[in-house]
């Protein structure tokens, strides 16, 4: 496989490129295999919105819906079966990459039911159930970085299950996520588990930060405010990487690394540019750094392949510049805490809404299948 030049440049800089999309149609048509072969992706992420869109389009799930209806499955069981089947099949497709990279890539993520985002024990139970159902070593179980999600992350990691922590917006919460990971590893080690088999990524959301802060800057409307548009998200992510470097250079981490533990890599999520005035590769080319993942919708991936200019590390050494952006926002009265807390609330709500629509759609398919019998 020969990767497109910009994707190879990202790989050379230590960036793993994943696709932020999965559907049965992609799997069965051979499209996902083609994207792996021609566009150089080495992993896939999913979320409730992606699954909702996949099940709402076409007829790829009709046969399974009829089978599940015939067996008396309720809507929650049907959704669980459909989504875990897709993720298992994708895992099998990525298995060669998983083996070639010693488990670093070839990863496929599946999220716990977003209705459990504020429920610790239920999240842990669902994570175990998902991992057992997919039953593939490269699956990542996605757990949101809510306050209630933090102890769930620790507990699931302690069980030896690999985790993709999602919906991270603030630097403070990101540090808490890294601490939750280290605590989980420490518990796993104490229980005699092999740390080398446990992996994790921390999904730090990017574009939504600019969308929210830009709207506040435009409401202020001053020359100083408008000059800061499109700068907050990249600055926030760069400072997250600074925190990553600090935490994974501590004696606490080194003790775990000596036992075979893997880095929890930062993953840049929500990388599709929402403002057409900005370069459509902004959240890729401006966030190049070693030991990171960038998960992209396919239109962003195509833009990077077509005209992305990857010039190496764009993160380290730019921390003072990034901090100045946040300081300038604070000087204009834009509260970082207020923005990030709002984005977390909205993120959970959006996934809950998508899940509700998914349940409604599958419920209608089950009812239709029953009527047709």
GROMACS .gro file of C-alpha atoms in nm:
model
  373
    1UNK     CA    1   0.000   0.000   0.000
    2UNK     CA    2   0.137   0.339  -0.105
    3UNK     CA    3  -0.007   0.616   0.106
    4UNK     CA    4  -0.096   0.956  -0.040
    5UNK     CA    5   0.194   1.197   0.021
    6UNK     CA    6   0.021   1.413   0.288
    7UNK     CA    7  -0.092   1.103   0.479
    8UNK     CA    8   0.260   0.963   0.465
    9UNK     CA    9   0.392   1.298   0.588
   10UNK     CA   10   0.152   1.283   0.882
   11UNK     CA   11   0.262   0.927   0.959
   12UNK     CA   12   0.627   1.032   0.941
   13UNK     CA   13   0.548   1.307   1.194
   14UNK     CA   14   0.392   1.053   1.433
   15UNK     CA   15   0.025   1.116   1.349
   16UNK     CA   16  -0.214   0.823   1.300
   17UNK     CA   17  -0.496   0.905   1.057
   18UNK     CA   18  -0.832   0.751   1.140
   19UNK     CA   19  -1.167   0.784   0.965
   20UNK     CA   20  -1.454   0.926   1.167
   21UNK     CA   21  -1.726   0.716   1.007
   22UNK     CA   22  -1.854   0.360   0.986
   23UNK     CA   23  -2.156   0.198   0.827
   24UNK     CA   24  -2.260  -0.147   0.712
   25UNK     CA   25  -2.282  -0.012   0.359
   26UNK     CA   26  -1.915   0.089   0.376
   27UNK     CA   27  -1.827  -0.257   0.504
   28UNK     CA   28  -2.033  -0.469   0.267
   29UNK     CA   29  -1.964  -0.267  -0.049
   30UNK     CA   30  -1.589  -0.285   0.003
   31UNK     CA   31  -1.569   0.092   0.042
   32UNK     CA   32  -1.398   0.082   0.381
   33UNK     CA   33  -1.137  -0.162   0.252
   34UNK     CA   34  -1.083   0.072  -0.043
   35UNK     CA   35  -1.041   0.375   0.184
   36UNK     CA   36  -0.783   0.182   0.388
   37UNK     CA   37  -0.597   0.086   0.072
   38UNK     CA   38  -0.610   0.415  -0.119
   39UNK     CA   39  -0.628   0.683   0.151
   40UNK     CA   40  -0.405   0.534   0.417
   41UNK     CA   41  -0.635   0.534   0.719
   42UNK     CA   42  -0.527   0.309   1.007
   43UNK     CA   43  -0.836   0.319   1.231
   44UNK     CA   44  -1.201   0.417   1.263
   45UNK     CA   45  -1.405   0.605   1.520
   46UNK     CA   46  -1.781   0.599   1.562
   47UNK     CA   47  -2.033   0.778   1.779
   48UNK     CA   48  -2.412   0.771   1.824
   49UNK     CA   49  -2.461   1.033   1.551
   50UNK     CA   50  -2.264   0.823   1.301
   51UNK     CA   51  -2.461   0.508   1.377
   52UNK     CA   52  -2.790   0.699   1.361
   53UNK     CA   53  -2.702   0.830   1.014
   54UNK     CA   54  -2.588   0.486   0.898
   55UNK     CA   55  -2.905   0.309   1.005
   56UNK     CA   56  -3.128   0.585   0.867
   57UNK     CA   57  -2.993   0.548   0.513
   58UNK     CA   58  -3.043   0.263   0.269
   59UNK     CA   59  -3.147  -0.094   0.339
   60UNK     CA   60  -2.823  -0.251   0.466
   61UNK     CA   61  -2.979  -0.330   0.804
   62UNK     CA   62  -3.321  -0.453   0.685
   63UNK     CA   63  -3.237  -0.824   0.686
   64UNK     CA   64  -3.093  -0.815   1.036
   65UNK     CA   65  -3.389  -0.611   1.159
   66UNK     CA   66  -3.624  -0.880   1.028
   67UNK     CA   67  -3.417  -1.154   1.193
   68UNK     CA   68  -3.410  -0.970   1.525
   69UNK     CA   69  -3.782  -0.898   1.509
   70UNK     CA   70  -3.843  -1.267   1.446
   71UNK     CA   71  -3.645  -1.361   1.756
   72UNK     CA   72  -3.841  -1.117   1.971
   73UNK     CA   73  -3.554  -0.875   2.033
   74UNK     CA   74  -3.648  -0.539   2.180
   75UNK     CA   75  -3.513  -0.215   2.035
   76UNK     CA   76  -3.220  -0.181   2.279
   77UNK     CA   77  -3.103  -0.534   2.207
   78UNK     CA   78  -3.142  -0.476   1.834
   79UNK     CA   79  -2.931  -0.160   1.838
   80UNK     CA   80  -2.668  -0.335   2.050
   81UNK     CA   81  -2.650  -0.627   1.808
   82UNK     CA   82  -2.640  -0.412   1.495
   83UNK     CA   83  -2.369  -0.177   1.617
   84UNK     CA   84  -2.146  -0.444   1.772
   85UNK     CA   85  -2.172  -0.655   1.456
   86UNK     CA   86  -2.051  -0.361   1.247
   87UNK     CA   87  -1.764  -0.287   1.484
   88UNK     CA   88  -1.658  -0.654   1.497
   89UNK     CA   89  -1.652  -0.672   1.117
   90UNK     CA   90  -1.449  -0.350   1.098
   91UNK     CA   91  -1.206  -0.487   1.357
   92UNK     CA   92  -1.149  -0.792   1.139
   93UNK     CA   93  -1.081  -0.568   0.841
   94UNK     CA   94  -0.823  -0.369   1.038
   95UNK     CA   95  -0.658  -0.674   1.197
   96UNK     CA   96  -0.350  -0.669   0.969
   97UNK     CA   97  -0.281  -0.305   1.064
   98UNK     CA   98  -0.334  -0.387   1.431
   99UNK     CA   99  -0.080  -0.667   1.412
  100UNK     CA  100   0.169  -0.470   1.203
  101UNK     CA  101   0.167  -0.180   1.452
  102UNK     CA  102   0.175  -0.400   1.765
  103UNK     CA  103  -0.169  -0.282   1.869
  104UNK     CA  104  -0.110   0.090   1.827
  105UNK     CA  105  -0.344   0.128   1.531
  106UNK     CA  106  -0.598  -0.084   1.348
  107UNK     CA  107  -0.842   0.035   1.613
  108UNK     CA  108  -1.221   0.065   1.598
  109UNK     CA  109  -1.422   0.253   1.862
  110UNK     CA  110  -1.774   0.197   1.991
  111UNK     CA  111  -1.945   0.421   2.243
  112UNK     CA  112  -2.141   0.328   2.552
  113UNK     CA  113  -2.508   0.426   2.545
  114UNK     CA  114  -2.493   0.808   2.586
  115UNK     CA  115  -2.790   0.795   2.824
  116UNK     CA  116  -2.540   0.656   3.077
  117UNK     CA  117  -2.302   0.953   3.055
  118UNK     CA  118  -2.386   1.064   3.412
  119UNK     CA  119  -2.400   0.710   3.557
  120UNK     CA  120  -2.070   0.559   3.663
  121UNK     CA  121  -2.160   0.200   3.752
  122UNK     CA  122  -2.391   0.158   3.455
  123UNK     CA  123  -2.119   0.288   3.222
  124UNK     CA  124  -1.871   0.032   3.357
  125UNK     CA  125  -2.122  -0.252   3.311
  126UNK     CA  126  -2.205  -0.140   2.956
  127UNK     CA  127  -1.836  -0.109   2.867
  128UNK     CA  128  -1.771  -0.466   2.979
  129UNK     CA  129  -2.074  -0.588   2.786
  130UNK     CA  130  -1.964  -0.409   2.467
  131UNK     CA  131  -1.607  -0.539   2.492
  132UNK     CA  132  -1.732  -0.894   2.542
  133UNK     CA  133  -1.979  -0.870   2.253
  134UNK     CA  134  -1.729  -0.733   2.002
  135UNK     CA  135  -1.465  -0.975   2.132
  136UNK     CA  136  -1.176  -0.832   1.935
  137UNK     CA  137  -0.849  -0.710   2.090
  138UNK     CA  138  -0.841  -0.385   1.894
  139UNK     CA  139  -1.178  -0.250   2.001
  140UNK     CA  140  -1.184   0.077   2.193
  141UNK     CA  141  -1.478   0.137   2.425
  142UNK     CA  142  -1.569   0.507   2.419
  143UNK     CA  143  -1.653   0.662   2.755
  144UNK     CA  144  -1.738   1.033   2.784
  145UNK     CA  145  -1.517   1.251   3.001
  146UNK     CA  146  -1.798   1.365   3.226
  147UNK     CA  147  -1.735   1.394   3.599
  148UNK     CA  148  -1.916   1.063   3.641
  149UNK     CA  149  -1.722   0.914   3.352
  150UNK     CA  150  -1.382   0.959   3.517
  151UNK     CA  151  -1.415   0.678   3.775
  152UNK     CA  152  -1.570   0.461   3.504
  153UNK     CA  153  -1.259   0.512   3.290
  154UNK     CA  154  -1.039   0.401   3.580
  155UNK     CA  155  -1.254   0.095   3.648
  156UNK     CA  156  -1.269  -0.016   3.284
  157UNK     CA  157  -0.894   0.029   3.231
  158UNK     CA  158  -0.836  -0.167   3.554
  159UNK     CA  159  -1.032  -0.453   3.394
  160UNK     CA  160  -0.783  -0.457   3.108
  161UNK     CA  161  -1.025  -0.307   2.855
  162UNK     CA  162  -0.889  -0.041   2.617
  163UNK     CA  163  -1.071   0.293   2.628
  164UNK     CA  164  -1.124   0.589   2.397
  165UNK     CA  165  -1.217   0.878   2.626
  166UNK     CA  166  -1.449   1.112   2.437
  167UNK     CA  167  -1.601   1.461   2.469
  168UNK     CA  168  -1.296   1.633   2.623
  169UNK     CA  169  -1.307   2.010   2.589
  170UNK     CA  170  -1.116   2.164   2.880
  171UNK     CA  171  -0.755   2.137   2.992
  172UNK     CA  172  -0.858   2.072   3.351
  173UNK     CA  173  -1.081   1.782   3.250
  174UNK     CA  174  -0.811   1.647   3.022
  175UNK     CA  175  -0.567   1.632   3.311
  176UNK     CA  176  -0.833   1.447   3.512
  177UNK     CA  177  -0.874   1.201   3.222
  178UNK     CA  178  -0.501   1.128   3.216
  179UNK     CA  179  -0.507   1.076   3.593
  180UNK     CA  180  -0.802   0.836   3.555
  181UNK     CA  181  -0.601   0.638   3.300
  182UNK     CA  182  -0.296   0.618   3.525
  183UNK     CA  183  -0.510   0.511   3.820
  184UNK     CA  184  -0.664   0.238   3.606
  185UNK     CA  185  -0.321   0.115   3.501
  186UNK     CA  186  -0.203   0.112   3.862
  187UNK     CA  187  -0.506  -0.096   3.962
  188UNK     CA  188  -0.453  -0.330   3.666
  189UNK     CA  189  -0.090  -0.377   3.763
  190UNK     CA  190  -0.186  -0.453   4.122
  191UNK     CA  191  -0.428  -0.716   3.991
  192UNK     CA  192  -0.153  -0.881   3.789
  193UNK     CA  193  -0.274  -0.776   3.444
  194UNK     CA  194  -0.040  -0.734   3.148
  195UNK     CA  195  -0.023  -0.356   3.096
  196UNK     CA  196   0.116  -0.393   2.745
  197UNK     CA  197  -0.226  -0.514   2.626
  198UNK     CA  198  -0.410  -0.204   2.752
  199UNK     CA  199  -0.432   0.097   2.521
  200UNK     CA  200  -0.613   0.430   2.536
  201UNK     CA  201  -0.665   0.752   2.345
  202UNK     CA  202  -0.807   1.077   2.480
  203UNK     CA  203  -1.037   1.248   2.230
  204UNK     CA  204  -0.993   1.624   2.261
  205UNK     CA  205  -1.262   1.803   2.060
  206UNK     CA  206  -1.150   2.086   1.836
  207UNK     CA  207  -1.390   2.255   1.592
  208UNK     CA  208  -1.677   2.298   1.837
  209UNK     CA  209  -1.452   2.520   2.049
  210UNK     CA  210  -1.406   2.764   1.761
  211UNK     CA  211  -1.777   2.755   1.673
  212UNK     CA  212  -1.881   2.858   2.023
  213UNK     CA  213  -1.605   3.109   2.092
  214UNK     CA  214  -1.632   3.268   1.747
  215UNK     CA  215  -2.001   3.336   1.807
  216UNK     CA  216  -1.914   3.512   2.133
  217UNK     CA  217  -1.637   3.711   1.965
  218UNK     CA  218  -1.875   3.822   1.691
  219UNK     CA  219  -2.127   3.929   1.954
  220UNK     CA  220  -1.859   4.154   2.105
  221UNK     CA  221  -1.775   4.280   1.758
  222UNK     CA  222  -1.465   4.485   1.837
  223UNK     CA  223  -1.155   4.478   1.618
  224UNK     CA  224  -0.966   4.294   1.894
  225UNK     CA  225  -1.242   4.037   1.929
  226UNK     CA  226  -1.282   3.968   1.559
  227UNK     CA  227  -0.905   3.922   1.522
  228UNK     CA  228  -0.924   3.621   1.755
  229UNK     CA  229  -1.174   3.425   1.546
  230UNK     CA  230  -1.054   3.081   1.445
  231UNK     CA  231  -0.768   3.073   1.695
  232UNK     CA  232  -0.914   2.930   2.015
  233UNK     CA  233  -0.956   2.566   1.912
  234UNK     CA  234  -0.599   2.517   1.789
  235UNK     CA  235  -0.461   2.704   2.092
  236UNK     CA  236  -0.666   2.487   2.328
  237UNK     CA  237  -0.547   2.166   2.161
  238UNK     CA  238  -0.184   2.279   2.165
  239UNK     CA  239  -0.205   2.343   2.538
  240UNK     CA  240  -0.362   1.998   2.579
  241UNK     CA  241  -0.054   1.852   2.414
  242UNK     CA  242   0.163   2.045   2.657
  243UNK     CA  243  -0.030   1.882   2.942
  244UNK     CA  244   0.019   1.542   2.775
  245UNK     CA  245   0.394   1.597   2.759
  246UNK     CA  246   0.405   1.697   3.124
  247UNK     CA  247   0.200   1.406   3.260
  248UNK     CA  248   0.379   1.142   3.055
  249UNK     CA  249   0.720   1.263   3.171
  250UNK     CA  250   0.653   1.208   3.543
  251UNK     CA  251   0.809   0.938   3.764
  252UNK     CA  252   0.458   0.804   3.818
  253UNK     CA  253   0.421   0.736   3.447
  254UNK     CA  254   0.775   0.603   3.412
  255UNK     CA  255   0.708   0.335   3.673
  256UNK     CA  256   0.410   0.218   3.469
  257UNK     CA  257   0.599   0.241   3.141
  258UNK     CA  258   0.869   0.020   3.291
  259UNK     CA  259   0.596  -0.240   3.345
  260UNK     CA  260   0.497  -0.223   2.978
  261UNK     CA  261   0.226   0.046   2.987
  262UNK     CA  262   0.132   0.233   2.669
  263UNK     CA  263   0.094   0.607   2.630
  264UNK     CA  264  -0.259   0.742   2.626
  265UNK     CA  265  -0.232   0.928   2.297
  266UNK     CA  266  -0.414   1.258   2.238
  267UNK     CA  267  -0.672   1.219   1.963
  268UNK     CA  268  -0.792   1.530   1.780
  269UNK     CA  269  -1.166   1.485   1.726
  270UNK     CA  270  -1.428   1.706   1.564
  271UNK     CA  271  -1.174   1.806   1.300
  272UNK     CA  272  -1.414   1.897   1.021
  273UNK     CA  273  -1.395   2.273   0.969
  274UNK     CA  274  -1.737   2.429   1.018
  275UNK     CA  275  -1.656   2.785   0.905
  276UNK     CA  276  -1.603   2.800   0.525
  277UNK     CA  277  -1.380   3.104   0.572
  278UNK     CA  278  -1.115   2.884   0.735
  279UNK     CA  279  -0.882   2.643   0.554
  280UNK     CA  280  -1.056   2.307   0.534
  281UNK     CA  281  -0.742   2.131   0.661
  282UNK     CA  282  -0.692   2.368   0.957
  283UNK     CA  283  -0.746   2.115   1.237
  284UNK     CA  284  -0.510   1.867   1.075
  285UNK     CA  285  -0.213   2.062   0.946
  286UNK     CA  286  -0.200   2.297   1.247
  287UNK     CA  287  -0.209   2.013   1.501
  288UNK     CA  288   0.072   1.789   1.379
  289UNK     CA  289   0.264   1.639   1.671
  290UNK     CA  290   0.420   1.306   1.757
  291UNK     CA  291   0.215   1.032   1.926
  292UNK     CA  292  -0.122   1.177   1.824
  293UNK     CA  293  -0.425   1.055   1.634
  294UNK     CA  294  -0.635   1.270   1.402
  295UNK     CA  295  -0.978   1.126   1.324
  296UNK     CA  296  -1.141   1.292   1.024
  297UNK     CA  297  -1.471   1.285   0.838
  298UNK     CA  298  -1.403   1.171   0.484
  299UNK     CA  299  -1.441   1.515   0.328
  300UNK     CA  300  -1.166   1.644   0.557
  301UNK     CA  301  -0.951   1.342   0.477
  302UNK     CA  302  -0.999   1.408   0.106
  303UNK     CA  303  -0.907   1.775   0.151
  304UNK     CA  304  -0.586   1.679   0.329
  305UNK     CA  305  -0.496   1.432   0.054
  306UNK     CA  306  -0.576   1.688  -0.218
  307UNK     CA  307  -0.404   1.998  -0.084
  308UNK     CA  308  -0.291   1.949   0.275
  309UNK     CA  309   0.052   2.098   0.346
  310UNK     CA  310   0.215   1.898   0.623
  311UNK     CA  311   0.534   2.068   0.737
  312UNK     CA  312   0.609   1.874   1.053
  313UNK     CA  313   0.545   1.953   1.418
  314UNK     CA  314   0.312   2.253   1.454
  315UNK     CA  315   0.246   2.213   1.827
  316UNK     CA  316   0.551   2.190   2.050
  317UNK     CA  317   0.728   2.520   2.101
  318UNK     CA  318   0.405   2.716   2.049
  319UNK     CA  319   0.264   2.692   2.398
  320UNK     CA  320   0.324   3.056   2.496
  321UNK     CA  321   0.148   3.169   2.178
  322UNK     CA  322  -0.143   2.938   2.255
  323UNK     CA  323  -0.171   3.057   2.615
  324UNK     CA  324  -0.177   3.417   2.492
  325UNK     CA  325  -0.486   3.340   2.283
  326UNK     CA  326  -0.671   3.210   2.589
  327UNK     CA  327  -0.549   3.506   2.796
  328UNK     CA  328  -0.674   3.749   2.530
  329UNK     CA  329  -1.014   3.577   2.528
  330UNK     CA  330  -1.031   3.607   2.905
  331UNK     CA  331  -0.943   3.975   2.875
  332UNK     CA  332  -1.247   4.021   2.652
  333UNK     CA  333  -1.470   3.862   2.915
  334UNK     CA  334  -1.508   3.523   2.746
  335UNK     CA  335  -1.507   3.261   3.019
  336UNK     CA  336  -1.310   2.950   2.921
  337UNK     CA  337  -1.482   2.749   3.194
  338UNK     CA  338  -1.827   2.858   3.082
  339UNK     CA  339  -1.751   2.769   2.719
  340UNK     CA  340  -1.608   2.424   2.792
  341UNK     CA  341  -1.882   2.331   3.039
  342UNK     CA  342  -2.145   2.435   2.785
  343UNK     CA  343  -1.978   2.232   2.512
  344UNK     CA  344  -1.970   1.922   2.731
  345UNK     CA  345  -2.340   1.958   2.815
  346UNK     CA  346  -2.428   2.009   2.449
  347UNK     CA  347  -2.207   1.718   2.343
  348UNK     CA  348  -2.384   1.476   2.576
  349UNK     CA  349  -2.724   1.613   2.470
  350UNK     CA  350  -2.644   1.578   2.098
  351UNK     CA  351  -2.537   1.217   2.140
  352UNK     CA  352  -2.845   1.142   2.352
  353UNK     CA  353  -3.064   1.296   2.083
  354UNK     CA  354  -2.892   1.095   1.809
  355UNK     CA  355  -2.933   0.780   2.017
  356UNK     CA  356  -3.301   0.854   2.063
  357UNK     CA  357  -3.342   0.894   1.687
  358UNK     CA  358  -3.150   0.570   1.636
  359UNK     CA  359  -3.383   0.386   1.874
  360UNK     CA  360  -3.688   0.532   1.699
  361UNK     CA  361  -3.560   0.428   1.358
  362UNK     CA  362  -3.475   0.074   1.465
  363UNK     CA  363  -3.805   0.043   1.649
  364UNK     CA  364  -3.989   0.135   1.329
  365UNK     CA  365  -3.782  -0.122   1.133
  366UNK     CA  366  -3.866  -0.394   1.388
  367UNK     CA  367  -4.235  -0.306   1.374
  368UNK     CA  368  -4.228  -0.313   0.994
  369UNK     CA  369  -4.059  -0.652   0.998
  370UNK     CA  370  -4.321  -0.792   1.236
  371UNK     CA  371  -4.604  -0.661   1.016
  372UNK     CA  372  -4.446  -0.815   0.706
  373UNK     CA  373  -4.429  -1.163   0.859
   0.00000   0.00000   0.00000
